[in-house]
Short mmCIF file of C-alpha atoms in Angstrom, two decimals:
data_model
loop_
_atom_site.label_atom_id
_atom_site.label_comp_id
_atom_site.label_asym_id
_atom_site.label_seq_id
_atom_site.Cartn_x
_atom_site.Cartn_y
_atom_site.Cartn_z
CA MET A 1 0.00 0.00 0.00
CA PRO A 2 1.44 3.38 -0.95
CA LEU A 3 1.66 5.96 1.82
CA HIS A 4 -0.79 8.86 1.78
CA THR A 5 -0.17 12.36 3.14
CA PRO A 6 -2.97 14.14 5.03
CA LEU A 7 -3.65 16.04 1.78
CA HIS A 8 -4.26 12.97 -0.38
CA ALA A 9 -8.01 13.58 -0.72
CA ALA A 10 -7.37 17.25 -1.53
CA HIS A 11 -5.09 16.22 -4.42
CA ILE A 12 -7.67 13.86 -5.90
CA GLU A 13 -10.29 16.58 -5.53
CA ALA A 14 -8.00 19.01 -7.41
CA GLY A 15 -7.64 16.55 -10.31
CA ALA A 16 -4.07 15.50 -9.60
CA ARG A 17 -2.26 12.90 -11.62
CA MET A 18 -0.71 10.74 -8.88
CA VAL A 19 2.59 8.85 -9.03
CA ASP A 20 4.69 6.82 -6.66
CA PHE A 21 7.45 8.83 -5.03
CA ALA A 22 9.63 6.99 -2.52
CA GLY A 23 6.63 4.85 -1.52
CA TRP A 24 4.25 7.83 -1.29
CA ASP A 25 1.31 8.38 -3.63
CA MET A 26 2.02 11.98 -4.65
CA PRO A 27 0.74 14.46 -7.27
CA VAL A 28 3.07 14.83 -10.26
CA ASN A 29 0.83 17.52 -11.77
CA TYR A 30 -2.74 18.76 -11.76
CA GLY A 31 -2.98 19.10 -15.55
CA SER A 32 0.06 20.93 -16.89
CA GLN A 33 3.46 20.82 -15.24
CA ILE A 34 4.56 23.83 -17.32
CA GLU A 35 1.61 25.97 -16.24
CA GLU A 36 2.34 25.09 -12.61
CA HIS A 37 5.98 26.00 -13.11
CA HIS A 38 5.04 29.41 -14.53
CA ALA A 39 2.51 29.98 -11.72
CA VAL A 40 5.35 29.72 -9.20
CA ARG A 41 7.66 31.99 -11.21
CA SER A 42 5.00 34.63 -11.79
CA ASP A 43 2.48 34.42 -8.92
CA ALA A 44 2.08 31.69 -6.28
CA GLY A 45 1.91 27.91 -6.24
CA MET A 46 1.78 25.35 -3.45
CA PHE A 47 3.29 21.92 -2.99
CA ASP A 48 2.36 19.18 -0.57
CA VAL A 49 5.70 18.28 0.99
CA SER A 50 4.24 16.30 3.87
CA HIS A 51 6.13 13.23 2.69
CA MET A 52 9.29 14.86 3.99
CA LEU A 53 9.92 14.04 7.65
CA ALA A 54 10.17 16.58 10.46
CA LEU A 55 12.20 15.44 13.47
CA ASP A 56 12.40 17.19 16.81
CA LEU A 57 15.72 17.01 18.61
CA SER A 58 15.77 18.11 22.23
CA GLY A 59 18.03 17.83 25.25
CA ASP A 60 21.12 19.43 26.78
CA GLY A 61 23.38 17.75 24.27
CA ALA A 62 21.46 18.90 21.16
CA THR A 63 23.83 21.62 19.98
CA ALA A 64 26.98 19.55 20.56
CA PHE A 65 25.38 16.55 18.84
CA LEU A 66 24.38 18.50 15.74
CA ARG A 67 27.84 20.05 15.52
CA THR A 68 29.17 16.50 15.18
CA LEU A 69 26.35 15.12 13.04
CA LEU A 70 26.24 17.84 10.37
CA ALA A 71 28.83 19.25 7.97
CA ASN A 72 27.47 22.77 8.37
CA ASP A 73 27.80 24.37 11.80
CA VAL A 74 24.63 24.94 13.83
CA ALA A 75 26.62 27.27 16.10
CA LYS A 76 25.81 29.90 13.43
CA LEU A 77 22.18 29.72 14.54
CA GLN A 78 21.62 32.25 17.30
CA VAL A 79 18.15 33.69 16.64
CA PRO A 80 15.16 31.45 17.52
CA GLY A 81 13.52 30.29 14.28
CA LYS A 82 16.69 30.64 12.22
CA ALA A 83 17.39 27.76 9.83
CA LEU A 84 20.45 26.24 8.18
CA TYR A 85 20.88 23.98 5.15
CA SER A 86 23.36 21.16 5.69
CA CYS A 87 24.55 17.81 4.47
CA MET A 88 24.71 14.86 6.86
CA LEU A 89 27.80 12.88 5.88
CA ASN A 90 29.02 9.35 6.47
CA GLU A 91 32.55 8.56 7.68
CA THR A 92 33.89 8.54 4.14
CA GLY A 93 32.48 12.00 3.40
CA GLY A 94 29.55 10.76 1.27
CA VAL A 95 26.18 12.49 1.58
CA ILE A 96 23.63 10.49 3.62
CA ASP A 97 21.08 13.28 3.12
CA ASP A 98 20.68 17.01 2.75
CA LEU A 99 18.39 18.66 5.27
CA ILE A 100 17.23 21.85 6.93
CA VAL A 101 17.74 22.36 10.66
CA TYR A 102 15.78 24.99 12.60
CA PHE A 103 17.05 26.42 15.87
CA PHE A 104 14.53 27.17 18.61
CA ALA A 105 16.85 27.04 21.65
CA ALA A 106 20.23 25.47 22.44
CA ASP A 107 18.36 22.36 23.58
CA LYS A 108 15.61 22.38 20.95
CA TYR A 109 15.92 21.93 17.17
CA ARG A 110 13.71 20.82 14.28
CA ILE A 111 15.26 18.86 11.41
CA VAL A 112 13.49 18.30 8.08
CA VAL A 113 14.79 15.45 5.93
CA ASN A 114 13.92 14.00 2.51
CA ALA A 115 11.09 11.49 2.15
CA GLY A 116 13.09 8.80 0.40
CA THR A 117 15.88 8.84 2.97
CA ALA A 118 13.82 9.37 6.13
CA ASP A 119 14.11 5.85 7.58
CA LYS A 120 17.81 5.66 6.80
CA ASP A 121 18.39 9.11 8.32
CA VAL A 122 16.60 8.27 11.55
CA ALA A 123 18.54 5.01 11.90
CA TRP A 124 21.82 6.86 11.30
CA MET A 125 20.96 9.60 13.79
CA ARG A 126 19.93 7.07 16.45
CA LYS A 127 23.15 5.14 15.89
CA GLN A 128 25.22 8.31 16.31
CA ILE A 129 23.26 9.29 19.44
CA ALA A 130 24.12 5.91 20.95
CA THR A 131 27.76 5.96 19.82
CA LEU A 132 28.35 9.47 21.13
CA GLY A 133 26.26 8.92 24.24
CA ALA A 134 24.52 12.21 23.42
CA ASN A 135 21.98 13.50 25.90
CA VAL A 136 19.24 14.09 23.35
CA THR A 137 15.78 12.83 22.40
CA LEU A 138 14.79 12.42 18.75
CA ASP A 139 11.08 12.44 17.86
CA ALA A 140 9.78 11.67 14.36
CA ARG A 141 6.78 13.96 13.77
CA ARG A 142 4.53 12.03 11.39
CA ASP A 143 1.68 13.92 13.06
CA LEU A 144 2.66 17.01 11.04
CA ALA A 145 1.98 18.04 7.45
CA MET A 146 3.91 20.54 5.33
CA ILE A 147 2.80 22.83 2.53
CA ALA A 148 5.32 24.92 0.58
CA VAL A 149 3.82 28.13 -0.84
CA GLN A 150 6.20 29.61 -3.40
CA GLY A 151 6.30 32.53 -5.80
CA PRO A 152 6.54 36.33 -5.83
CA ASN A 153 3.02 36.61 -4.38
CA ALA A 154 3.30 33.60 -2.07
CA ARG A 155 3.72 35.55 1.13
CA ALA A 156 0.91 38.02 0.37
CA ARG A 157 -1.49 35.20 -0.57
CA THR A 158 -0.57 33.29 2.60
CA TRP A 159 -1.29 36.39 4.67
CA THR A 160 -4.74 36.55 3.06
CA ALA A 161 -5.36 32.87 3.77
CA VAL A 162 -4.04 32.57 7.32
CA ALA A 163 -5.44 34.96 9.91
CA GLY A 164 -2.73 36.55 12.03
CA SER A 165 0.12 35.36 9.83
CA GLU A 166 1.14 38.72 8.41
CA SER A 167 2.11 40.38 11.68
CA ALA A 168 4.03 37.29 12.78
CA THR A 169 5.93 36.71 9.54
CA ALA A 170 6.25 40.02 7.65
CA GLY A 171 9.57 40.71 9.34
CA LEU A 172 11.04 37.25 8.75
CA LYS A 173 14.31 37.15 6.86
CA VAL A 174 15.13 34.37 4.43
CA PHE A 175 15.74 31.06 6.24
CA GLN A 176 13.90 32.20 9.33
CA ALA A 177 10.67 30.83 10.84
CA ALA A 178 7.98 31.93 13.27
CA GLU A 179 5.22 30.13 15.11
CA VAL A 180 1.69 31.21 14.25
CA GLY A 181 -0.73 29.33 16.48
CA ALA A 182 -0.05 25.63 15.89
CA MET A 183 1.80 26.39 12.63
CA LEU A 184 5.47 26.94 11.97
CA ILE A 185 5.85 29.33 9.03
CA ALA A 186 9.37 29.40 7.56
CA ARG A 187 10.68 31.65 4.83
CA THR A 188 12.32 28.76 3.02
CA GLY A 189 11.67 26.84 -0.18
CA TYR A 190 13.07 24.88 -3.06
CA THR A 191 12.08 26.85 -6.14
CA GLY A 192 14.31 29.93 -6.27
CA GLU A 193 11.33 32.11 -5.41
CA ASP A 194 10.24 33.88 -2.28
CA GLY A 195 7.72 32.07 -0.14
CA PHE A 196 6.96 30.00 2.89
CA GLU A 197 7.13 26.41 3.99
CA ILE A 198 4.30 25.92 6.47
CA THR A 199 4.24 23.06 8.96
CA VAL A 200 0.81 22.28 10.44
CA PRO A 201 -0.74 19.54 12.55
CA ALA A 202 -1.92 16.84 10.12
CA ALA A 203 -5.54 17.38 11.17
CA ASP A 204 -5.37 21.05 10.06
CA ALA A 205 -3.62 20.45 6.73
CA ALA A 206 -6.67 20.14 4.47
CA ASP A 207 -8.20 23.28 5.97
CA LEU A 208 -5.00 25.25 5.30
CA TRP A 209 -4.81 23.85 1.74
CA HIS A 210 -8.36 24.97 0.97
CA LYS A 211 -7.77 28.43 2.44
CA LEU A 212 -4.66 28.82 0.28
CA LEU A 213 -6.65 27.66 -2.77
CA ALA A 214 -9.31 30.25 -1.98
CA ALA A 215 -6.57 32.90 -1.75
CA GLY A 216 -5.51 32.10 -5.32
CA VAL A 217 -2.56 29.78 -4.74
CA LYS A 218 -2.30 27.18 -7.53
CA PRO A 219 -1.67 23.52 -6.61
CA CYS A 220 1.62 22.32 -8.10
CA GLY A 221 3.01 18.81 -8.38
CA LEU A 222 6.38 17.14 -8.10
CA GLY A 223 6.97 17.68 -11.80
CA ALA A 224 7.03 21.47 -11.50
CA ARG A 225 8.97 21.19 -8.27
CA ASP A 226 11.73 19.41 -10.19
CA THR A 227 12.02 21.92 -13.05
CA LEU A 228 11.85 24.84 -10.60
CA ARG A 229 14.60 23.49 -8.36
CA LEU A 230 16.71 22.63 -11.39
CA GLU A 231 16.44 26.19 -12.73
CA ALA A 232 17.22 27.43 -9.22
CA GLY A 233 20.43 25.39 -9.13
CA MET A 234 19.33 23.29 -6.15
CA ASN A 235 20.56 19.72 -5.74
CA LEU A 236 18.20 16.77 -5.53
CA TYR A 237 19.27 13.99 -3.20
CA GLY A 238 19.84 10.66 -4.94
CA GLN A 239 20.34 12.37 -8.27
CA ASP A 240 22.90 15.16 -7.86
CA MET A 241 24.52 13.67 -4.78
CA ASP A 242 24.39 10.48 -2.75
CA GLU A 243 26.40 8.42 -0.29
CA ALA A 244 29.16 7.88 -2.84
CA THR A 245 29.50 11.61 -3.60
CA SER A 246 31.46 14.17 -1.63
CA PRO A 247 29.67 17.48 -1.11
CA LEU A 248 32.84 19.07 -2.49
CA ASP A 249 32.20 17.37 -5.84
CA ALA A 250 28.46 18.10 -5.78
CA GLY A 251 28.58 21.89 -5.72
CA LEU A 252 27.91 21.91 -1.98
CA ALA A 253 31.29 23.04 -0.66
CA TRP A 254 29.57 26.22 0.56
CA THR A 255 27.59 24.16 3.05
CA VAL A 256 30.62 22.49 4.62
CA ASP A 257 32.01 24.55 7.48
CA PHE A 258 35.66 23.85 8.33
CA LYS A 259 36.17 27.11 10.28
CA ASP A 260 36.15 25.73 13.82
CA GLU A 261 39.19 23.46 13.77
CA ALA A 262 38.08 21.82 17.01
CA ARG A 263 34.76 20.71 15.49
CA ASP A 264 35.24 17.08 14.44
CA PHE A 265 32.08 16.51 12.40
CA ILE A 266 31.43 13.11 10.86
CA GLY A 267 33.13 12.97 7.45
CA ARG A 268 35.50 15.86 8.15
CA ALA A 269 38.69 13.80 8.05
CA ALA A 270 37.64 12.18 4.77
CA LEU A 271 36.88 15.55 3.13
CA GLU A 272 40.20 17.00 4.31
CA ALA A 273 42.04 14.00 2.92
CA ASN A 274 40.16 14.15 -0.41
CA PRO A 275 39.78 17.64 -1.85
CA ALA A 276 37.33 18.27 -4.67
CA SER A 277 37.97 16.11 -7.74
CA ALA A 278 35.19 17.53 -9.89
CA ARG A 279 32.93 20.53 -10.11
CA MET A 280 29.24 21.00 -10.70
CA ILE A 281 28.21 23.37 -13.47
CA GLY A 282 25.09 24.20 -15.40
CA LEU A 283 24.64 23.20 -19.03
CA ILE A 284 22.43 24.77 -21.66
CA LEU A 285 21.83 22.68 -24.74
CA GLU A 286 22.38 24.69 -27.92
CA ASP A 287 21.23 21.98 -30.31
CA LYS A 288 17.66 20.68 -30.23
CA GLY A 289 16.79 18.01 -27.68
CA VAL A 290 16.28 17.51 -23.97
CA LEU A 291 19.01 16.89 -21.39
CA ARG A 292 18.46 14.16 -18.80
CA ALA A 293 20.43 12.65 -15.93
CA HIS A 294 23.44 10.43 -16.68
CA GLN A 295 24.27 11.60 -20.18
CA PRO A 296 28.02 11.68 -20.95
CA VAL A 297 29.56 15.17 -21.22
CA PHE A 298 32.68 15.71 -23.32
CA THR A 299 34.88 18.69 -22.44
CA ALA A 300 38.34 19.91 -23.41
CA HIS A 301 39.52 18.68 -20.01
CA GLY A 302 37.99 15.22 -20.01
CA GLU A 303 34.64 13.53 -19.59
CA GLY A 304 31.87 14.32 -17.16
CA GLU A 305 28.23 13.39 -16.69
CA THR A 306 24.91 15.14 -16.30
CA THR A 307 23.31 14.47 -12.90
CA SER A 308 19.89 16.10 -13.49
CA GLY A 309 18.39 17.49 -16.65
CA SER A 310 15.11 18.64 -18.12
CA PHE A 311 13.45 21.20 -20.32
CA SER A 312 13.47 24.61 -18.65
CA PRO A 313 10.08 26.29 -18.98
CA THR A 314 11.62 29.67 -18.07
CA LEU A 315 14.50 29.50 -20.55
CA GLN A 316 12.60 27.43 -23.15
CA LYS A 317 15.76 25.36 -23.55
CA ALA A 318 17.11 22.08 -22.24
CA ILE A 319 19.23 22.51 -19.10
CA ALA A 320 21.19 20.22 -16.82
CA PHE A 321 23.58 19.99 -13.94
CA ALA A 322 26.81 18.26 -14.86
CA ARG A 323 29.69 16.95 -12.81
CA VAL A 324 32.77 17.75 -14.89
CA PRO A 325 36.56 17.97 -14.49
CA LEU A 326 37.72 20.83 -12.26
CA ASP A 327 39.30 22.77 -15.15
CA VAL A 328 36.04 23.21 -17.07
CA ALA A 329 35.11 26.89 -16.94
CA VAL A 330 31.88 28.82 -17.29
CA GLY A 331 31.41 29.67 -20.96
CA ASP A 332 33.17 26.55 -22.25
CA ALA A 333 31.67 24.76 -25.21
CA VAL A 334 31.02 21.09 -24.40
CA GLU A 335 29.20 18.20 -26.02
CA VAL A 336 26.54 15.97 -24.50
CA GLU A 337 25.83 12.53 -25.88
CA ILE A 338 22.11 11.91 -26.32
CA ARG A 339 21.01 8.60 -27.88
CA GLY A 340 24.40 8.11 -29.49
CA LYS A 341 24.66 11.62 -30.95
CA ARG A 342 26.90 14.37 -29.62
CA LEU A 343 25.04 17.66 -29.26
CA LYS A 344 26.46 21.11 -28.52
CA ALA A 345 26.04 22.62 -25.07
CA ARG A 346 27.51 25.50 -23.11
CA ALA A 347 28.76 25.52 -19.51
CA VAL A 348 27.06 28.22 -17.42
CA LYS A 349 27.06 29.40 -13.84
CA LEU A 350 24.25 28.13 -11.61
CA PRO A 351 21.48 29.04 -10.99
CA PHE A 352 19.68 29.32 -14.33
CA ALA A 353 16.82 31.37 -12.87
CA ARG A 354 15.98 33.09 -9.62
CA ASN A 355 13.13 35.33 -8.51
CA GLY A 356 11.22 35.01 -11.76
CA LYS A 357 14.13 35.92 -14.01
CA ALA A 358 16.38 33.93 -16.30
CA LEU A 359 20.00 34.54 -15.29
CA VAL A 360 21.81 32.90 -18.20
CA MET B 1 -10.17 8.54 -22.71
CA ASN B 2 -10.43 9.49 -26.37
CA THR B 3 -9.91 6.51 -28.74
CA PRO B 4 -11.53 7.21 -32.13
CA ALA B 5 -13.24 4.08 -33.49
CA GLU B 6 -11.97 4.54 -37.06
CA LEU B 7 -8.28 4.19 -36.06
CA LYS B 8 -6.08 1.19 -35.32
CA TYR B 9 -3.73 1.09 -32.34
CA THR B 10 -0.63 -0.59 -30.92
CA LYS B 11 0.04 -1.80 -27.39
CA SER B 12 2.87 0.75 -27.32
CA HIS B 13 0.34 3.61 -27.71
CA GLU B 14 0.67 4.59 -31.36
CA TRP B 15 -2.44 5.25 -33.45
CA VAL B 16 -2.58 4.32 -37.15
CA ARG B 17 -4.89 5.71 -39.83
CA THR B 18 -5.08 4.07 -43.25
CA GLU B 19 -5.40 6.76 -45.93
CA ASP B 20 -7.25 6.36 -49.23
CA ASP B 21 -3.98 5.73 -51.07
CA GLY B 22 -3.08 2.88 -48.68
CA THR B 23 -0.39 4.79 -46.80
CA LEU B 24 -0.47 4.94 -43.00
CA THR B 25 -0.45 8.04 -40.82
CA ILE B 26 0.92 7.48 -37.33
CA GLY B 27 0.86 9.40 -34.09
CA ILE B 28 0.64 8.82 -30.36
CA THR B 29 -2.67 8.32 -28.59
CA ASP B 30 -4.48 10.79 -26.40
CA HIS B 31 -3.82 8.45 -23.48
CA ALA B 32 -0.09 8.50 -24.28
CA GLN B 33 0.16 12.29 -24.53
CA GLU B 34 -1.66 12.65 -21.24
CA ALA B 35 0.65 10.18 -19.51
CA LEU B 36 3.74 11.90 -20.90
CA GLY B 37 2.71 15.39 -19.84
CA ASP B 38 3.95 18.56 -21.53
CA ILE B 39 5.70 17.54 -24.76
CA VAL B 40 8.68 19.72 -25.66
CA PHE B 41 10.70 17.89 -28.32
CA LEU B 42 10.14 15.44 -31.18
CA GLU B 43 12.72 13.47 -33.11
CA LEU B 44 11.09 12.00 -36.22
CA PRO B 45 12.33 9.54 -38.86
CA GLU B 46 13.53 10.88 -42.21
CA ALA B 47 11.55 10.10 -45.33
CA GLY B 48 13.10 7.19 -47.19
CA ARG B 49 14.00 5.19 -44.11
CA THR B 50 12.90 1.57 -44.11
CA VAL B 51 11.55 0.35 -40.78
CA ALA B 52 10.68 -3.07 -39.37
CA ALA B 53 7.50 -3.68 -37.35
CA GLY B 54 8.20 -2.71 -33.75
CA GLU B 55 11.40 -0.81 -34.62
CA GLU B 56 12.16 2.35 -32.60
CA CYS B 57 11.87 5.14 -35.11
CA ALA B 58 10.93 8.34 -33.27
CA VAL B 59 11.36 9.91 -29.86
CA VAL B 60 8.84 12.06 -28.02
CA GLU B 61 10.29 14.00 -25.12
CA SER B 62 8.10 15.60 -22.49
CA VAL B 63 9.36 17.72 -19.63
CA LYS B 64 9.24 14.50 -17.62
CA ALA B 65 10.84 11.87 -19.84
CA ALA B 66 11.91 10.64 -23.27
CA SER B 67 9.72 7.96 -24.88
CA ASP B 68 10.52 5.81 -27.88
CA ILE B 69 7.91 5.56 -30.62
CA TYR B 70 7.74 2.32 -32.60
CA ALA B 71 6.83 1.56 -36.20
CA PRO B 72 3.44 -0.23 -36.02
CA VAL B 73 4.18 -2.24 -39.17
CA ALA B 74 7.09 -2.72 -41.57
CA GLY B 75 7.46 -0.30 -44.44
CA GLU B 76 9.07 2.84 -45.77
CA VAL B 77 8.78 6.22 -44.07
CA ILE B 78 7.42 8.64 -46.65
CA ALA B 79 6.94 11.81 -44.59
CA ASN B 80 7.30 13.34 -41.17
CA ASN B 81 5.37 16.20 -39.64
CA GLU B 82 7.64 19.25 -39.56
CA ALA B 83 4.81 21.36 -38.14
CA ALA B 84 4.67 19.12 -35.07
CA VAL B 85 8.47 19.32 -34.68
CA ASP B 86 8.18 23.11 -34.64
CA ALA B 87 5.28 23.04 -32.16
CA PRO B 88 5.64 19.86 -30.04
CA GLU B 89 2.86 21.05 -27.72
CA SER B 90 0.41 20.43 -30.59
CA VAL B 91 0.65 16.71 -29.72
CA ASN B 92 -0.76 17.52 -26.26
CA GLU B 93 -3.44 19.73 -27.75
CA ASP B 94 -4.61 17.35 -30.46
CA ALA B 95 -3.02 13.90 -30.35
CA TYR B 96 -4.98 12.65 -33.38
CA GLY B 97 -4.41 15.80 -35.43
CA ALA B 98 -0.69 16.22 -34.75
CA TRP B 99 0.52 13.12 -36.58
CA LEU B 100 4.22 12.21 -36.41
CA PHE B 101 5.10 10.29 -39.58
CA LYS B 102 3.67 8.37 -42.54
CA ILE B 103 4.58 4.89 -43.68
CA LYS B 104 4.00 3.06 -46.94
CA PRO B 105 3.39 -0.43 -45.51
CA ALA B 106 5.26 -3.41 -46.91
CA SER B 107 1.98 -5.32 -46.72
CA ALA B 108 -1.43 -3.73 -46.34
CA ALA B 109 -2.61 -6.84 -44.47
CA ASP B 110 -0.25 -6.09 -41.57
CA VAL B 111 -2.59 -3.33 -40.42
CA ASP B 112 -5.31 -5.93 -39.73
CA GLY B 113 -3.17 -7.34 -36.92
CA LEU B 114 -3.26 -4.08 -34.95
CA LEU B 115 -5.68 -3.39 -32.09
CA ASP B 116 -9.08 -1.88 -32.64
CA ALA B 117 -10.31 0.97 -30.46
CA ALA B 118 -12.03 -1.27 -27.91
CA ALA B 119 -9.00 -3.52 -27.48
CA TYR B 120 -6.70 -0.52 -27.15
CA ALA B 121 -8.98 1.12 -24.58
CA GLU B 122 -8.52 -2.00 -22.45
CA VAL B 123 -4.73 -1.80 -22.81
CA ALA B 124 -4.73 1.88 -21.87
CA ALA B 125 -7.06 1.35 -18.92
CA ALA B 126 -4.71 -1.29 -17.53
CA ASP B 127 -1.73 1.11 -17.62
#
């Protein structure tokens, strides 16, 4: 039996085309993936992301534990509600998952992990808690649902839909969250647009969804989420990085914090022993066709591979992320092999689009 | 699901129309275009190419995925639809109007072995 989020009935009601995603029955689109994509770039769209797992970490040892568990440093988080993006690495420096951690107090954090990796993540965290003897409690919050509202008008439409939300969230900076009643409203997202990710008790999720619909927010599926995040230059776990990939080779060096030399996070020694061996760049296809994951890339400095690719509705061209030799530079002409033919592409700086605008 | 009764179909979701001159016009079904989602690129066979029944001879790419299109019967490709190549979304808008290519069949009788609308509707429903 596939897993259902608390919004399953709302998706069927909205005419969603459902697909399996990591064991969950999720909407891939509600008619047109491209229209949903444009809705997020130009106005406001919403995604059911309740399949992702929220975990609450509490206890005196929480800060010290997270400083060992994560490659980014939670000591940067000082303001309650502030969030941080980080990789969780294994001992060899591979990426177990990428996640967002919210700081509420030195002994109270919320961690949001990917749906497909949730069980593995929890097992890894529990193992590390035991190994380190950390004084913490980890609670999986399957009693919560999450809706991401994204787009230039996402905040304004949320304020219309949720009474009392404007005064509580108008002053939030990016990557910061506030509690509004039983909700946690965070100014985060995965589309390259402004917006909120709203966590609500599962029992309230359908009510929130319908209020957002009434406020003019368009339901969007996983299909649009993928093209939006690709344009925004954001990695997808399992595709652009995994346990065999170093964050340094996956374009995620900016999330690895080596500054505190005394902080011995899991994977640190492996990353220090193995500097980056590749770089992640964007590709734009100049010939006709569509880029996909795992197509060979030929450069003047050796071969690489696309890790994610699709048609970009904003650019109206095929785009991809590619892991290529370190010497490949932005602007280089490369070739991508598609069905046995080598097509012309150009290396560009990520992201492809941000805040409604094409950047390349 | 829209499956016009006058057409023949394949299990791999192509539709086939026999023209008055005995040539075949081929496209993908309404069910197929809906499953693929927004179509953004077509790669069609050149006229003059000889194809075997079941041979991969075109590619339809949607935002989501690339899908191979198969020759329903053996024959010679005599035309492809440049208008559809220039406007791939026309396949989403009108799957039975936006044909992909035409074949002169090696044997007219081969078409009789294809599915009729009712049989194809069952195949599509089971997808």
